[in-house]
Short mmCIF file of C-alpha atoms in Angstrom, two decimals:
data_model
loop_
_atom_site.label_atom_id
_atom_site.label_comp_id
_atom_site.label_asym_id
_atom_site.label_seq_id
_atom_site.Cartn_x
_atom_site.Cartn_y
_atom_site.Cartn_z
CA UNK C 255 76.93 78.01 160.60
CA UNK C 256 80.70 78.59 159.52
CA UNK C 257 83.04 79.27 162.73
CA UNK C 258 85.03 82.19 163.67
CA UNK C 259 88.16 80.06 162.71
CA UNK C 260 86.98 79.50 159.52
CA UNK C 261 86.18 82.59 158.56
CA UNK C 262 89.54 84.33 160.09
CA UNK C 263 91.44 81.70 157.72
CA UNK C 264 89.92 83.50 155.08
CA UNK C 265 92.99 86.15 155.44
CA UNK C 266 96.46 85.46 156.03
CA UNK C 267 98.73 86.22 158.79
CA UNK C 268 95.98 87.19 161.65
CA UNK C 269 96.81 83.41 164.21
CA UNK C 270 100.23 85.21 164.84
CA UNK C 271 98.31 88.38 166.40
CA UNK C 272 98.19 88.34 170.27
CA UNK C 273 94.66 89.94 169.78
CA UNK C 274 93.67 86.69 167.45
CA UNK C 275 92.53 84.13 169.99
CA UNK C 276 90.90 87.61 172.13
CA UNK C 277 88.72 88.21 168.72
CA UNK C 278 87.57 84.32 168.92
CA UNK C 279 86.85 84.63 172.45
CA UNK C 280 84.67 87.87 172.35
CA UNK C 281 82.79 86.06 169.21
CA UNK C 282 82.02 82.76 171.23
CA UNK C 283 80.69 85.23 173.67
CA UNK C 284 78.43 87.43 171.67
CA UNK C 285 77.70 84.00 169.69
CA UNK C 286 75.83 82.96 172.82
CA UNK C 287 73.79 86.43 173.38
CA UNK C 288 74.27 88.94 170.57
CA UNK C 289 72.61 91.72 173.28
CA UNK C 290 76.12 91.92 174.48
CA UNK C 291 77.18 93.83 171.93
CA UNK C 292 74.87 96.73 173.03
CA UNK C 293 77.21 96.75 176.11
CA UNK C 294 80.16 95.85 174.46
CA UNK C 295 82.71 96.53 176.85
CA UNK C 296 81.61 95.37 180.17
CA UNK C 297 80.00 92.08 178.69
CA UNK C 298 82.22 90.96 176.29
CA UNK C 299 85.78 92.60 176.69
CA UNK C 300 85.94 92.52 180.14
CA UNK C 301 85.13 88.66 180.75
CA UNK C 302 87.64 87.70 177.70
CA UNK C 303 90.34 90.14 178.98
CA UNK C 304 90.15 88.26 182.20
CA UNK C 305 89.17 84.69 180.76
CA UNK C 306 92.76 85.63 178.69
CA UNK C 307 94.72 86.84 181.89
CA UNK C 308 95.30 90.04 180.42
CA UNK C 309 95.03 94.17 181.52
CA UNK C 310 91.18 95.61 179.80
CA UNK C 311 93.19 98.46 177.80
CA UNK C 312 95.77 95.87 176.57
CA UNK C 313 92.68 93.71 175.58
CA UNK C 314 91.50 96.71 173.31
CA UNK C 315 94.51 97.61 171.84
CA UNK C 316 94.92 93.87 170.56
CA UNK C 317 91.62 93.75 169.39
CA UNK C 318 92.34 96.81 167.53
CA UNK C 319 95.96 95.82 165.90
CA UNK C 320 94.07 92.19 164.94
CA UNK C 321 91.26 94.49 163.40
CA UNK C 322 93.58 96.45 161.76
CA UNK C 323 95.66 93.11 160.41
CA UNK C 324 92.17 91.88 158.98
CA UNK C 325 91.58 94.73 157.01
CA UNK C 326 95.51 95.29 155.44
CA UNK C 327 95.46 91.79 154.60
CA UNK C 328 92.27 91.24 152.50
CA UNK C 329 89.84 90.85 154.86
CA UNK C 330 87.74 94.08 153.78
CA UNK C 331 87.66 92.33 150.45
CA UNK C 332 86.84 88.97 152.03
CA UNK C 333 84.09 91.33 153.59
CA UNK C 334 82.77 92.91 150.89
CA UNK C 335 82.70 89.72 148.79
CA UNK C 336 80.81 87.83 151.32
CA UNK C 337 78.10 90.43 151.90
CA UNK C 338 77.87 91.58 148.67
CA UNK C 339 77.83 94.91 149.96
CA UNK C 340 80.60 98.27 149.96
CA UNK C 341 82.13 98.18 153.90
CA UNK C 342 82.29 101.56 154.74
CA UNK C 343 85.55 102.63 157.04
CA UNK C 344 86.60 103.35 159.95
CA UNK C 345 85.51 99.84 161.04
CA UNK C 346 85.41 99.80 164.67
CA UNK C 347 86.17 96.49 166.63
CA UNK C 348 82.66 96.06 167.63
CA UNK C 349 81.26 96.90 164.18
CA UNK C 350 83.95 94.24 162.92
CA UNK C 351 82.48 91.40 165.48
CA UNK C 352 79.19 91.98 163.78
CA UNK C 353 80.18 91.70 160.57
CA UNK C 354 81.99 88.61 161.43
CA UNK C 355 78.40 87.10 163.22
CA UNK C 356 76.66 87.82 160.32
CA UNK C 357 79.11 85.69 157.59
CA UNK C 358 79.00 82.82 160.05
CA UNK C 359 75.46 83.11 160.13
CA UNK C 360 75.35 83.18 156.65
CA UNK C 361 78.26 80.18 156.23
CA UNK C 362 79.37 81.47 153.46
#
């Protein structure tokens, strides 16, 4: 299985993000129980907002500008090419984390 830092090396520019190392965290997380992502917020965000010292709603919107980084900088592409499938937009954090679970699965 490839690792969320492998994968996120894949496009440029995202380590400088604040919402970066947040993205890894809430990963690791659903990593260890992928049910989490049926309650998204108040099993995955809310431990890694605290884990990371940081306010819920200033969690989000870093998860959201890191999202938003991935996808200007080739990571749609990166996507796309990995799952040999079109991604269809808006691509919502949460739908991004899964994406992202499934090319590690995959290791590609």
């Amino acid at each position: 299985m490839k690792t969320a830092e492998a994968i996120l090396r894949e496009v440029p520019f995202l380590q400088s993000y604040k919402g970066y190392q947040g993205l890894i965290l809430c990963l690791k997380l659903i990593q260890e129980d992928e049910e989490r992502l049926t309650d998204i917020r108040r099993q995955v965000y809310l431990p890694a907002a605290a884990q990371r010292g940081e306010e819920l709603h200033n969690f989000e919107k870093n998860l959201r500008t890191v999202r938003d980084a991935f996808l200007m900088y080739g990571g749609r592409e990166y996507l796309e090419k990995t799952l040999k499938r079109k991604i269809q937009m808006p691509l919502y954090p949460r739908e991004l984390m899964e994406i992202l679970l499934e090319c590690m699965r995959r290791g590609e």
